[in-house]
Short mmCIF file of C-alpha atoms and ligand atoms in Angstrom, two decimals:
data_model
loop_
_atom_site.label_atom_id
_atom_site.label_comp_id
_atom_site.label_asym_id
_atom_site.label_seq_id
_atom_site.Cartn_x
_atom_site.Cartn_y
_atom_site.Cartn_z
CA UNK H 1 0.00 0.00 0.00
CA UNK H 2 1.45 3.36 -0.99
CA UNK H 3 1.47 6.10 1.68
CA UNK H 4 -1.38 7.97 0.02
CA UNK H 5 -3.51 4.85 -0.12
CA UNK H 6 -2.74 4.15 3.52
CA UNK H 7 -3.96 7.65 4.23
CA UNK H 8 -7.00 7.07 2.10
CA UNK H 9 -7.95 4.09 4.22
CA UNK H 10 -8.24 6.17 7.41
CA UNK H 11 -11.62 6.54 9.01
CA UNK H 12 -13.22 3.74 7.07
CA UNK H 13 -16.01 1.61 8.38
CA UNK H 14 -15.43 -1.14 5.82
CA UNK H 15 -14.16 -4.55 6.91
CA UNK H 16 -10.50 -5.47 6.57
CA UNK H 17 -9.41 -6.54 3.12
CA UNK H 18 -11.46 -3.84 1.44
CA UNK H 19 -9.83 -2.57 -1.77
CA UNK H 20 -9.25 1.17 -1.84
CA UNK H 21 -10.75 2.83 -4.85
CA UNK H 22 -8.65 4.67 -7.42
CA UNK H 23 -10.80 7.76 -6.96
CA UNK H 24 -9.91 7.85 -3.30
CA UNK H 25 -6.23 7.89 -4.24
CA UNK H 26 -6.99 10.75 -6.64
CA UNK H 27 -8.56 12.66 -3.77
CA UNK H 28 -5.53 12.48 -1.50
CA UNK H 29 -4.72 15.75 0.27
CA UNK H 30 -1.24 17.21 -0.18
CA UNK H 31 -0.30 18.70 3.18
CA UNK H 32 2.56 20.68 1.65
CA UNK H 33 0.50 22.44 -1.02
CA UNK H 34 -0.31 25.62 0.84
CA UNK H 35 0.48 29.29 0.68
CA UNK H 36 0.95 31.25 3.87
CA UNK H 37 -1.18 34.31 4.45
CA UNK H 38 -1.16 36.79 7.25
CA UNK H 39 -4.50 38.16 8.36
CA UNK H 40 -5.40 40.36 11.28
CA UNK H 41 -8.02 39.33 13.82
CA UNK H 42 -8.91 41.93 16.46
CA UNK H 43 -5.72 43.79 15.61
CA UNK H 44 -3.48 40.75 16.09
CA UNK H 45 -1.63 39.14 13.17
CA UNK H 46 -2.54 35.49 12.52
CA UNK H 47 -0.62 33.29 10.11
CA UNK H 48 -2.89 31.11 8.01
CA UNK H 49 -2.06 28.23 5.71
CA UNK H 50 -4.34 28.40 2.68
CA UNK H 51 -5.15 25.30 0.65
CA UNK H 52 -7.10 26.63 -2.29
CA UNK H 53 -9.58 24.99 -4.61
CA UNK H 54 -9.28 21.47 -3.30
CA UNK H 55 -11.44 19.46 -5.65
CA UNK H 56 -13.53 17.15 -3.46
CA UNK H 57 -14.78 14.89 -6.27
CA UNK H 58 -12.93 12.77 -8.80
CA UNK H 59 -15.23 13.69 -11.68
CA UNK H 60 -16.26 17.33 -11.41
CA UNK H 61 -19.09 18.74 -13.46
CA UNK H 62 -18.27 20.24 -16.86
CA UNK H 63 -19.83 23.68 -16.72
CA UNK H 64 -20.71 26.10 -19.50
CA UNK H 65 -18.10 28.83 -19.89
CA UNK H 66 -20.55 31.55 -18.93
CA UNK H 67 -22.78 31.34 -15.87
CA UNK H 68 -25.16 33.92 -14.53
CA UNK H 69 -26.70 33.87 -11.11
CA UNK H 70 -28.22 36.20 -8.55
CA UNK H 71 -24.75 37.48 -7.73
CA UNK H 72 -23.83 38.34 -11.32
CA UNK H 73 -22.07 36.67 -14.20
CA UNK H 74 -19.11 34.33 -13.78
CA UNK H 75 -16.67 33.05 -16.38
CA UNK H 76 -15.82 29.42 -15.74
CA UNK H 77 -12.47 27.78 -16.30
CA UNK H 78 -13.17 24.06 -16.54
CA UNK H 79 -9.52 23.19 -15.95
CA UNK H 80 -10.30 24.21 -12.36
CA UNK H 81 -12.95 22.65 -10.19
CA UNK H 82 -14.92 25.70 -9.22
CA UNK H 83 -18.25 24.18 -8.28
CA UNK H 84 -17.06 21.12 -6.39
CA UNK H 85 -14.11 22.41 -4.50
CA UNK H 86 -13.35 23.98 -1.18
CA UNK H 87 -10.83 26.37 0.30
CA UNK H 88 -9.24 25.29 3.55
CA UNK H 89 -7.67 27.84 5.89
CA UNK H 90 -5.66 26.69 8.86
CA UNK H 91 -4.75 29.24 11.53
CA UNK H 92 -1.29 28.84 13.04
CA UNK H 93 -2.65 27.51 16.33
CA UNK H 94 -4.09 24.55 14.39
CA UNK H 95 -1.08 23.76 12.17
CA UNK H 96 -0.33 20.68 14.24
CA UNK H 97 -3.68 20.22 15.90
CA UNK H 98 -5.43 17.02 14.86
CA UNK H 99 -8.28 17.78 17.25
CA UNK H 100 -9.17 21.27 16.09
CA UNK H 101 -12.83 21.66 15.10
CA UNK H 102 -13.51 22.19 11.41
CA UNK H 103 -15.80 25.16 10.71
CA UNK H 104 -17.39 24.07 7.46
CA UNK H 105 -19.14 26.99 5.72
CA UNK H 106 -21.51 26.16 2.91
CA UNK H 107 -22.79 28.82 0.56
CA UNK H 108 -25.67 27.87 -1.79
CA UNK H 109 -27.16 31.38 -1.55
CA UNK H 110 -30.56 31.54 -3.21
CA UNK H 111 -30.43 27.73 -3.34
CA UNK H 112 -28.18 28.48 -6.33
CA UNK H 113 -24.91 26.87 -7.34
CA UNK H 114 -22.00 28.46 -5.54
CA UNK H 115 -18.69 28.95 -7.24
CA UNK H 116 -15.49 28.87 -5.25
CA UNK H 117 -14.63 32.24 -3.74
CA UNK H 118 -11.41 33.87 -2.65
CA UNK H 119 -12.60 33.44 0.99
CA UNK H 120 -9.66 34.50 3.14
CA UNK H 121 -7.02 36.74 1.57
CA UNK H 122 -3.59 37.92 2.63
CA UNK H 123 -3.84 41.15 4.59
CA UNK H 124 -7.53 40.73 5.41
CA UNK H 125 -8.65 42.19 8.69
CA UNK H 126 -11.41 40.74 10.88
CA UNK H 127 -13.33 41.66 13.96
CA UNK H 128 -14.14 38.44 15.80
CA UNK H 129 -17.27 40.02 17.29
CA UNK H 130 -18.86 40.48 13.88
CA UNK H 131 -17.07 38.10 11.48
CA UNK H 132 -17.66 34.37 11.79
CA UNK H 133 -14.54 33.81 9.67
CA UNK H 134 -12.38 35.92 11.96
CA UNK H 135 -13.90 34.31 15.03
CA UNK H 136 -13.33 30.80 13.67
CA UNK H 137 -9.68 31.54 12.89
CA UNK H 138 -9.18 33.17 16.27
CA UNK H 139 -10.71 30.17 18.01
CA UNK H 140 -8.17 27.94 16.27
CA UNK H 141 -10.69 26.20 14.04
CA UNK H 142 -9.88 25.05 10.54
CA UNK H 143 -12.06 27.21 8.29
CA UNK H 144 -13.41 25.43 5.21
CA UNK H 145 -15.37 27.34 2.56
CA UNK H 146 -17.33 24.99 0.31
CA UNK H 147 -18.70 25.46 -3.21
CA UNK H 148 -21.45 23.28 -4.62
CA UNK H 149 -23.64 22.60 -7.64
CA UNK H 150 -27.24 23.66 -7.41
CA UNK H 151 -29.98 25.35 -9.38
CA UNK H 152 -29.02 27.81 -12.08
CA UNK H 153 -25.88 25.89 -13.00
CA UNK H 154 -25.55 25.44 -16.76
CA UNK H 155 -23.57 22.44 -17.95
CA UNK H 156 -21.13 22.53 -20.85
CA UNK H 157 -23.75 20.57 -22.80
CA UNK H 158 -26.44 23.13 -22.00
CA UNK H 159 -28.16 20.89 -19.44
CA UNK H 160 -28.91 21.70 -15.80
CA UNK H 161 -26.59 19.48 -13.72
CA UNK H 162 -27.31 21.28 -10.47
CA UNK H 163 -30.80 19.90 -9.88
CA UNK H 164 -31.63 18.49 -6.48
CA UNK H 165 -30.13 16.67 -4.72
CA UNK H 166 -26.83 17.90 -6.24
CA UNK H 167 -26.13 20.47 -3.51
CA UNK H 168 -26.63 17.89 -0.76
CA UNK H 169 -24.60 15.28 -2.60
CA UNK H 170 -21.74 17.74 -3.07
CA UNK H 171 -21.76 18.79 0.57
CA UNK H 172 -21.60 15.14 1.57
CA UNK H 173 -18.75 14.59 -0.88
CA UNK H 174 -16.85 17.46 0.75
CA UNK H 175 -17.33 15.87 4.19
CA UNK H 176 -16.12 12.56 2.78
CA UNK H 177 -13.01 14.25 1.43
CA UNK H 178 -12.27 15.53 4.94
CA UNK H 179 -12.82 12.04 6.42
CA UNK H 180 -10.69 10.39 3.74
CA UNK H 181 -7.83 12.75 4.49
CA UNK H 182 -8.39 13.26 8.19
CA UNK H 183 -5.04 11.85 9.29
CA UNK H 184 -3.05 14.23 7.11
CA UNK H 185 -5.21 17.32 7.35
CA UNK H 186 -5.06 19.60 10.37
CA UNK H 187 -8.24 19.46 12.43
CA UNK H 188 -10.65 16.62 13.05
CA UNK H 189 -13.28 15.39 10.61
CA UNK H 190 -15.08 14.06 13.69
CA UNK H 191 -15.62 17.64 14.81
CA UNK H 192 -17.19 19.29 11.74
CA UNK H 193 -19.44 22.24 12.50
CA UNK H 194 -21.50 23.18 9.44
CA UNK H 195 -22.52 26.80 8.96
CA UNK H 196 -24.88 28.24 6.36
CA UNK H 197 -27.55 30.85 5.78
CA UNK H 198 -30.84 30.62 3.91
CA UNK H 199 -30.20 28.31 0.92
CA UNK H 200 -27.03 27.50 2.89
CA UNK H 201 -29.05 27.03 6.08
CA UNK H 202 -31.10 24.51 4.16
CA UNK H 203 -27.99 22.80 2.84
CA UNK H 204 -26.50 22.70 6.36
CA UNK H 205 -29.72 21.18 7.65
CA UNK H 206 -29.94 18.37 5.13
CA UNK H 207 -26.23 17.64 5.54
CA UNK H 208 -26.71 17.49 9.30
CA UNK H 209 -29.91 15.47 9.13
CA UNK H 210 -29.07 12.78 6.59
CA UNK H 211 -25.67 11.53 7.75
CA UNK H 212 -24.62 8.19 6.24
CA UNK H 213 -27.95 7.56 4.55
CA UNK H 214 -27.42 4.99 1.82
CA UNK H 215 -30.00 6.81 -0.29
CA UNK H 216 -27.26 9.13 -1.57
CA UNK H 217 -24.76 6.43 -2.53
CA UNK H 218 -25.62 6.26 -6.22
CA UNK H 219 -25.46 10.05 -6.51
CA UNK H 220 -22.13 10.08 -4.68
CA UNK H 221 -20.78 7.35 -6.94
CA UNK H 222 -21.76 9.35 -10.02
CA UNK H 223 -19.55 12.31 -9.05
CA UNK H 224 -16.59 10.27 -7.87
CA UNK H 225 -17.01 11.10 -4.20
CA UNK H 226 -14.58 9.64 -1.69
CA UNK H 227 -15.51 6.38 -0.01
CA UNK H 228 -17.76 4.74 -2.57
CA UNK H 229 -16.41 1.35 -3.62
CA UNK H 230 -16.56 -0.24 -7.06
CA UNK H 231 -19.88 -1.86 -6.15
CA UNK H 232 -21.33 1.55 -5.31
CA UNK H 233 -21.35 0.96 -1.57
CA UNK H 234 -20.26 3.49 0.96
CA UNK H 235 -17.02 2.87 2.82
CA UNK H 236 -16.72 6.26 4.53
CA UNK H 237 -19.03 8.23 6.80
CA UNK H 238 -20.52 11.62 6.01
CA UNK H 239 -22.27 12.47 9.28
CA UNK H 240 -21.25 15.73 10.95
CA UNK H 241 -20.86 16.84 14.54
CA UNK H 242 -22.82 20.08 14.60
CA UNK H 243 -24.94 22.40 12.49
CA UNK H 244 -25.30 26.16 12.86
CA UNK H 245 -28.06 27.08 10.40
CA UNK H 246 -29.64 30.48 9.81
CA UNK H 247 -33.09 30.93 8.25
CA UNK H 248 -33.07 27.59 6.45
CA UNK H 249 -35.11 27.68 3.24
CA UNK H 250 -36.04 24.07 3.62
CA UNK H 251 -38.94 21.60 3.51
CA UNK H 252 -39.54 22.94 0.01
CA UNK H 253 -42.28 20.42 -0.75
CA UNK H 254 -44.41 22.01 1.97
CA UNK H 255 -43.04 25.55 2.17
CA UNK H 256 -45.71 27.05 -0.12
CA UNK H 257 -48.52 25.56 1.92
CA UNK H 258 -47.05 26.78 5.20
CA UNK H 259 -46.39 30.24 3.74
CA UNK H 260 -49.88 30.77 2.37
CA UNK H 261 -51.43 29.39 5.53
CA UNK H 262 -49.43 31.74 7.78
CA UNK H 263 -50.07 34.87 5.78
CA UNK H 264 -53.73 34.20 5.02
CA UNK H 265 -55.03 32.70 8.26
CA UNK H 266 -55.39 36.17 9.79
CA UNK H 267 -55.90 37.93 6.46
CA UNK H 268 -52.52 39.65 6.56
CA UNK H 269 -51.34 38.91 3.03
CA UNK H 270 -50.82 41.77 0.66
CA UNK H 271 -51.19 40.05 -2.71
CA UNK H 272 -49.89 43.01 -4.72
CA UNK H 273 -47.84 41.88 -7.66
CA UNK H 274 -48.90 38.26 -7.45
CA UNK H 275 -50.29 36.57 -10.50
CA UNK H 276 -52.25 34.22 -8.27
CA UNK H 277 -55.62 35.07 -6.77
CA UNK H 278 -56.74 34.96 -3.13
CA UNK H 279 -58.65 31.79 -4.08
CA UNK H 280 -55.36 30.26 -5.25
CA UNK H 281 -53.73 31.19 -1.95
CA UNK H 282 -56.63 29.70 -0.02
CA UNK H 283 -56.36 26.44 -1.98
CA UNK H 284 -52.64 26.19 -1.30
CA UNK H 285 -53.11 27.03 2.40
CA UNK H 286 -55.87 24.45 2.74
CA UNK H 287 -53.31 21.63 2.75
CA UNK H 288 -51.50 22.96 5.78
CA UNK H 289 -53.48 21.50 8.72
CA UNK H 290 -53.16 17.96 7.39
CA UNK H 291 -49.48 18.41 6.69
CA UNK H 292 -48.73 19.82 10.12
CA UNK H 293 -50.71 17.04 11.77
CA UNK H 294 -48.81 14.42 9.78
CA UNK H 295 -45.53 15.57 11.34
CA UNK H 296 -46.75 14.57 14.84
CA UNK H 297 -44.63 17.22 16.51
CA UNK H 298 -44.92 18.56 20.01
CA UNK H 299 -44.20 21.89 21.61
CA UNK H 300 -41.79 22.09 24.56
CA UNK H 301 -44.72 21.84 27.01
CA UNK H 302 -45.63 18.46 25.53
CA UNK H 303 -48.76 19.60 23.71
CA UNK H 304 -49.28 18.69 20.07
CA UNK H 305 -48.18 21.23 17.48
CA UNK H 306 -50.99 21.56 14.95
CA UNK H 307 -52.44 24.22 12.68
CA UNK H 308 -54.81 25.08 15.56
CA UNK H 309 -51.95 25.78 17.94
CA UNK H 310 -49.46 27.22 15.44
CA UNK H 311 -50.21 30.91 15.95
CA UNK H 312 -49.87 30.51 19.72
CA UNK H 313 -46.62 28.68 19.20
CA UNK H 314 -45.24 31.42 16.97
CA UNK H 315 -46.38 34.06 19.44
CA UNK H 316 -44.57 32.25 22.25
CA UNK H 317 -41.43 32.07 20.13
CA UNK H 318 -41.64 35.81 19.40
CA UNK H 319 -42.05 36.51 23.12
CA UNK H 320 -39.08 34.28 23.94
CA UNK H 321 -37.05 36.06 21.27
CA UNK H 322 -37.84 39.57 22.51
CA UNK H 323 -37.25 38.62 26.15
CA UNK H 324 -33.92 36.95 25.37
CA UNK H 325 -32.89 40.08 23.51
CA UNK H 326 -33.86 42.41 26.36
CA UNK H 327 -32.18 40.18 28.94
CA UNK H 328 -28.93 39.90 26.98
CA UNK H 329 -27.94 43.52 27.57
CA UNK H 330 -29.49 46.34 29.57
CA UNK H 331 -28.96 48.54 26.49
CA UNK H 332 -31.24 46.28 24.41
CA UNK H 333 -34.71 47.75 24.33
CA UNK H 334 -37.84 47.12 22.30
CA UNK H 335 -39.64 50.29 21.09
CA UNK H 336 -42.72 51.22 23.09
CA UNK H 337 -46.14 50.74 21.54
CA UNK H 338 -46.68 53.70 19.25
CA UNK H 339 -42.98 54.59 19.07
CA UNK H 340 -41.26 55.06 15.74
CA UNK H 341 -38.22 52.97 14.93
CA UNK H 342 -35.99 52.46 11.90
CA UNK H 343 -35.43 49.25 10.03
CA UNK H 344 -32.63 48.70 7.60
CA UNK H 345 -33.18 46.05 4.98
CA UNK H 346 -30.23 44.72 3.06
CA UNK H 347 -30.17 43.03 -0.31
CA UNK H 348 -28.10 42.68 -3.46
CA UNK H 349 -29.11 46.22 -4.49
CA UNK H 350 -27.86 47.84 -1.27
CA UNK H 351 -29.63 48.64 1.93
CA UNK H 352 -32.50 51.00 2.66
CA UNK H 353 -33.75 52.35 5.96
CA UNK H 354 -37.43 52.99 6.63
CA UNK H 355 -39.36 54.12 9.65
CA UNK H 356 -42.12 52.08 11.27
CA UNK H 357 -44.45 52.61 14.16
CA UNK H 358 -44.58 49.73 16.60
CA UNK H 359 -48.23 48.73 16.70
CA UNK H 360 -47.83 45.06 17.60
CA UNK H 361 -45.67 44.32 20.62
CA UNK H 362 -45.94 45.80 24.09
CA UNK H 363 -43.06 45.22 26.46
CA UNK H 364 -41.77 46.23 29.86
CA UNK H 365 -38.12 46.92 29.07
CA UNK H 366 -37.17 47.33 32.73
CA UNK H 367 -38.50 43.86 33.57
CA UNK H 368 -37.37 42.28 30.26
CA UNK H 369 -40.96 41.15 29.80
CA UNK H 370 -43.33 41.06 26.87
CA UNK H 371 -46.80 42.18 27.92
CA UNK H 372 -48.68 41.39 24.71
CA UNK H 373 -48.31 40.59 21.02
CA UNK H 374 -50.98 41.24 18.41
CA UNK H 375 -50.37 38.44 15.93
CA UNK H 376 -52.35 39.95 13.06
CA UNK H 377 -50.44 43.20 13.38
CA UNK H 378 -47.15 41.34 13.79
CA UNK H 379 -47.67 39.35 10.61
CA UNK H 380 -48.73 42.52 8.80
CA UNK H 381 -45.54 44.19 10.01
CA UNK H 382 -43.43 41.28 8.74
CA UNK H 383 -45.26 41.42 5.43
CA UNK H 384 -44.79 45.14 4.95
CA UNK H 385 -41.20 45.75 6.07
CA UNK H 386 -40.06 43.39 3.30
CA UNK H 387 -42.82 42.55 0.89
CA UNK H 388 -44.06 38.99 0.97
CA UNK H 389 -43.19 36.61 -1.79
CA UNK H 390 -45.89 36.31 -4.39
CA UNK H 391 -48.13 33.22 -4.52
CA UNK H 392 -46.92 30.49 -4.79
CA UNK H 393 -43.78 31.50 -2.95
CA UNK H 394 -41.50 28.59 -3.90
CA UNK H 395 -43.06 26.80 -6.87
CA UNK H 396 -44.43 29.57 -9.05
CA UNK H 397 -42.99 28.81 -12.46
CA UNK H 398 -45.48 27.50 -15.01
CA UNK H 399 -48.43 28.73 -12.99
CA UNK H 400 -50.78 31.13 -14.77
CA UNK H 401 -48.39 31.55 -17.66
CA UNK H 402 -45.40 32.46 -15.50
CA UNK H 403 -42.10 31.32 -17.04
CA UNK H 404 -39.69 33.69 -15.34
CA UNK H 405 -40.23 33.50 -11.57
CA UNK H 406 -37.07 33.07 -9.55
CA UNK H 407 -38.67 30.42 -7.36
CA UNK H 408 -37.14 27.02 -6.67
CA UNK H 409 -39.00 25.32 -9.52
CA UNK H 410 -35.72 25.08 -11.46
CA UNK H 411 -34.22 23.01 -8.66
CA UNK H 412 -36.32 20.02 -9.79
CA UNK H 413 -36.80 17.80 -12.80
CA UNK H 414 -34.34 16.05 -15.07
CA UNK H 415 -31.08 17.72 -16.17
CA UNK H 416 -32.61 18.13 -19.60
CA UNK H 417 -35.55 20.16 -18.39
CA UNK H 418 -35.31 23.75 -17.27
CA UNK H 419 -37.86 23.47 -14.51
CA UNK H 420 -40.47 21.14 -13.06
CA UNK H 421 -43.24 21.88 -10.58
CA UNK H 422 -42.76 19.96 -7.37
CA UNK H 423 -45.93 20.70 -5.42
CA UNK H 424 -49.43 19.44 -6.02
CA UNK H 425 -51.11 22.79 -6.49
CA UNK H 426 -48.52 24.21 -8.85
CA UNK H 427 -48.33 20.98 -10.81
CA UNK H 428 -52.07 20.89 -11.31
CA UNK H 429 -52.19 24.61 -12.19
CA UNK H 430 -49.25 24.71 -14.57
CA UNK H 431 -50.62 26.21 -17.77
CA UNK H 432 -47.43 26.82 -19.74
CA UNK H 433 -47.69 24.41 -22.63
CA UNK H 434 -44.51 22.63 -23.68
CA UNK H 435 -42.53 23.15 -20.47
CA UNK H 436 -42.71 19.43 -19.74
CA UNK H 437 -44.22 20.09 -16.34
CA UNK H 438 -47.71 19.78 -14.92
CA UNK H 439 -51.03 18.23 -15.74
CA UNK H 440 -51.26 20.18 -19.00
CA UNK H 441 -48.11 18.65 -20.50
CA UNK H 442 -48.11 15.17 -18.98
CA UNK H 443 -51.85 14.52 -18.90
CA UNK H 444 -51.40 13.29 -15.33
CA UNK H 445 -52.55 14.93 -12.13
CA UNK H 446 -49.97 15.30 -9.38
CA UNK H 447 -51.27 12.23 -7.57
CA UNK H 448 -51.04 10.09 -10.65
CA UNK H 449 -47.74 11.54 -11.79
CA UNK H 450 -46.03 11.00 -8.46
CA UNK H 451 -47.52 7.52 -8.10
CA UNK H 452 -46.71 6.34 -11.60
CA UNK H 453 -43.85 8.32 -13.05
CA UNK H 454 -41.82 10.31 -10.70
CA UNK H 455 -39.42 8.37 -8.56
CA UNK H 456 -36.86 10.97 -9.58
CA UNK H 457 -39.00 13.95 -8.62
CA UNK H 458 -39.99 12.32 -5.32
CA UNK H 459 -36.33 11.60 -4.61
CA UNK H 460 -35.33 15.14 -5.42
CA UNK H 461 -37.81 16.62 -2.95
CA UNK H 462 -37.00 14.01 -0.32
CA UNK H 463 -33.21 14.09 -0.54
CA UNK H 464 -33.00 17.79 0.27
CA UNK H 465 -35.56 17.73 3.08
CA UNK H 466 -34.13 17.34 6.60
CA UNK H 467 -37.64 16.69 7.93
CA UNK H 468 -37.58 13.36 6.12
CA UNK H 469 -34.39 12.22 7.89
CA UNK H 470 -34.60 13.58 11.41
CA UNK H 471 -35.96 10.82 13.62
CA UNK H 472 -35.01 8.06 11.17
CA UNK H 473 -31.98 5.79 11.33
CA UNK H 474 -29.86 8.31 9.41
CA UNK H 475 -27.01 9.59 11.58
CA UNK H 476 -28.34 13.03 12.39
CA UNK H 477 -25.84 15.49 13.89
CA UNK H 478 -26.05 15.55 17.69
CA UNK H 479 -25.72 19.34 17.98
CA UNK H 480 -27.85 22.07 16.37
CA UNK H 481 -27.98 25.85 16.58
CA UNK H 482 -30.81 27.29 14.48
CA UNK H 483 -31.85 30.92 14.11
CA UNK H 484 -34.60 32.59 12.08
CA UNK H 485 -35.14 36.36 12.27
CA UNK H 486 -38.44 37.66 13.68
CA UNK H 487 -38.91 39.75 10.53
CA UNK H 488 -37.69 37.22 7.99
CA UNK H 489 -40.31 36.78 5.26
CA UNK H 490 -38.37 34.50 2.91
CA UNK H 491 -40.12 31.46 4.32
CA UNK H 492 -42.73 31.06 7.07
CA UNK H 493 -41.58 30.79 10.68
CA UNK H 494 -43.30 27.42 10.64
CA UNK H 495 -40.41 25.85 8.73
CA UNK H 496 -37.76 26.50 11.37
CA UNK H 497 -40.16 25.78 14.23
CA UNK H 498 -40.97 22.38 12.73
CA UNK H 499 -37.27 21.72 12.22
CA UNK H 500 -36.59 22.52 15.87
CA UNK H 501 -39.46 20.41 17.19
CA UNK H 502 -38.38 17.45 15.05
CA UNK H 503 -34.80 17.78 16.31
CA UNK H 504 -35.98 18.02 19.92
CA UNK H 505 -37.85 14.74 19.48
CA UNK H 506 -34.89 12.91 17.93
CA UNK H 507 -33.08 10.79 20.52
CA UNK H 508 -29.80 11.07 18.59
CA UNK H 509 -29.83 14.82 18.99
CA UNK H 510 -28.29 15.97 22.26
CA UNK H 511 -28.28 19.73 22.00
CA UNK H 512 -30.67 22.02 20.12
CA UNK H 513 -30.38 25.76 20.56
CA UNK H 514 -33.26 27.24 18.60
CA UNK H 515 -34.63 30.74 18.72
CA UNK H 516 -36.23 33.36 16.56
CA UNK H 517 -33.58 36.08 16.40
CA UNK H 518 -35.04 39.34 17.59
CA UNK H 519 -35.66 41.90 14.83
CA UNK H 520 -33.34 40.14 12.39
CA UNK H 521 -34.27 40.03 8.70
CA UNK H 522 -33.44 37.24 6.28
CA UNK H 523 -29.77 37.00 7.15
CA UNK H 524 -27.20 35.00 9.09
CA UNK H 525 -24.10 35.18 11.26
CA UNK H 526 -25.43 38.31 12.97
CA UNK H 527 -24.79 36.86 16.41
CA UNK H 528 -21.17 35.75 16.08
CA UNK H 529 -20.22 35.88 19.79
CA UNK H 530 -23.31 33.90 20.82
CA UNK H 531 -22.98 31.33 18.04
CA UNK H 532 -19.26 30.91 18.64
CA UNK H 533 -19.81 30.47 22.39
CA UNK H 534 -22.30 27.71 21.57
CA UNK H 535 -19.80 26.03 19.25
CA UNK H 536 -17.03 26.31 21.85
CA UNK H 537 -19.31 24.60 24.35
CA UNK H 538 -20.31 21.69 22.12
CA UNK H 539 -16.78 20.98 20.86
CA UNK H 540 -15.29 21.06 24.36
C1 DHB Y 601 -32.60 32.28 -0.35
C2 DHB Y 601 -33.67 33.13 -0.24
C3 DHB Y 601 -34.90 32.71 -0.67
O1 DHB Y 601 -35.97 33.51 -0.55
C4 DHB Y 601 -35.06 31.44 -1.22
O2 DHB Y 601 -36.28 31.07 -1.64
C5 DHB Y 601 -33.98 30.60 -1.32
C6 DHB Y 601 -32.74 31.00 -0.88
C7 DHB Y 601 -31.25 32.75 0.10
O3 DHB Y 601 -31.15 33.92 0.52
O4 DHB Y 601 -30.30 31.97 0.06
#
């Protein structure tokens, strides 16, 4: 056995006598192949070894030369491995530390493909109170920044090779690379802490939920991931130690239903700009009670979480959020009822600040207590400070003639098809002829299509949904930190609440720190000291 193959055999669960695969040898890490950077964290210089663009698959995707996404246009060099690679940054305190935690940042913004970034650069300066990267380096963690295929990716052949579950498969492949090479890489692949926001929060959640599930093996084999033998069986693990997920855009198969239910149940939806009618919204929302019931979740007090109790549950979470905020610092106050306050909303186009009058929450700042919340006014506030998504929020393409919506519809379907509806209502209401999606093109209702034709579509929805894996025999991460801003309107609060309640009920999960983050919009890593303190505690 050559040294690199000996290395490749580390961390395996396979019995003795197992033959190491050629692709695993191709994925061997070269410990000497780094450049040394100097960055500044809190004014102190830190030397960092940078391993750039480590390709974590043996057969990376061939991408079209020109890609355009929500963050602009990118020119692709296919001699590099931009979509299935990661940058690894090792701070000097971890150069020889085999036990250092690995802070594994996924991207996947917009649920889109993410191309490898520069990440950490020589001369960069960080404040560890506001930068998760700076804080991770300061804490002596190995910082890994991961790219992945996902929707929007155009293949060299014009196809769409980023369809679900590509993002999840790639993230698993990256974990497998770290396990394969654990003995020669600084840090411990047994102490991976995954971090991501929004589309990345979703990717973190499925990665954390579905550890070692054999359902991904064929997808992993297809990309030449580490630890898949010649028979297609897994010989390496891809479970992770912890997840720190912000505003996960997940449970996509049910996100539309939950969204329309939440914003219509009290009549708070402003349907301006939507090409769907209030009747459409009501039809979509109608599926929510049965869905919520099917999850069989419970609130912390032991009572069942159902559509009937959901508004109370959200209200309690909002109260808990505001009280935690007030308690955290005497300087933290919630505006009085009737007081004007400013809200800054970020976004790709820059940030804007607008004034609002608090008409929904009444607190006693001195006692750190919430006195009352008006849920209808709260939901109206959420829906006005950043306009709600139009109906349907996540599966809008093909519905009422719409071919351009930016919703997740292009995450599903075969590589050869631009988009495919993945929810019952949108499938049955697709009226764009020739798009290959919906009752109109296939002649099959959703029920019949999914029963007769769509193992692939079913798999795609399932393999990116943590709710399907938490509480099963998949090796779900034992530690979770989940945050969702109290004014985030990119998905309903129901999604993260359900995720939390499912995690709380999973016996494999030891530590769940869930909270709505007070007055935070759709964003992440806004609470670096708190999140890092949580990580420090769980990795101890
Ligand atoms: C993101 C935001 C969305 O509204 C969405 O549907 C998917 C992803 C994001 O910010 O990553």
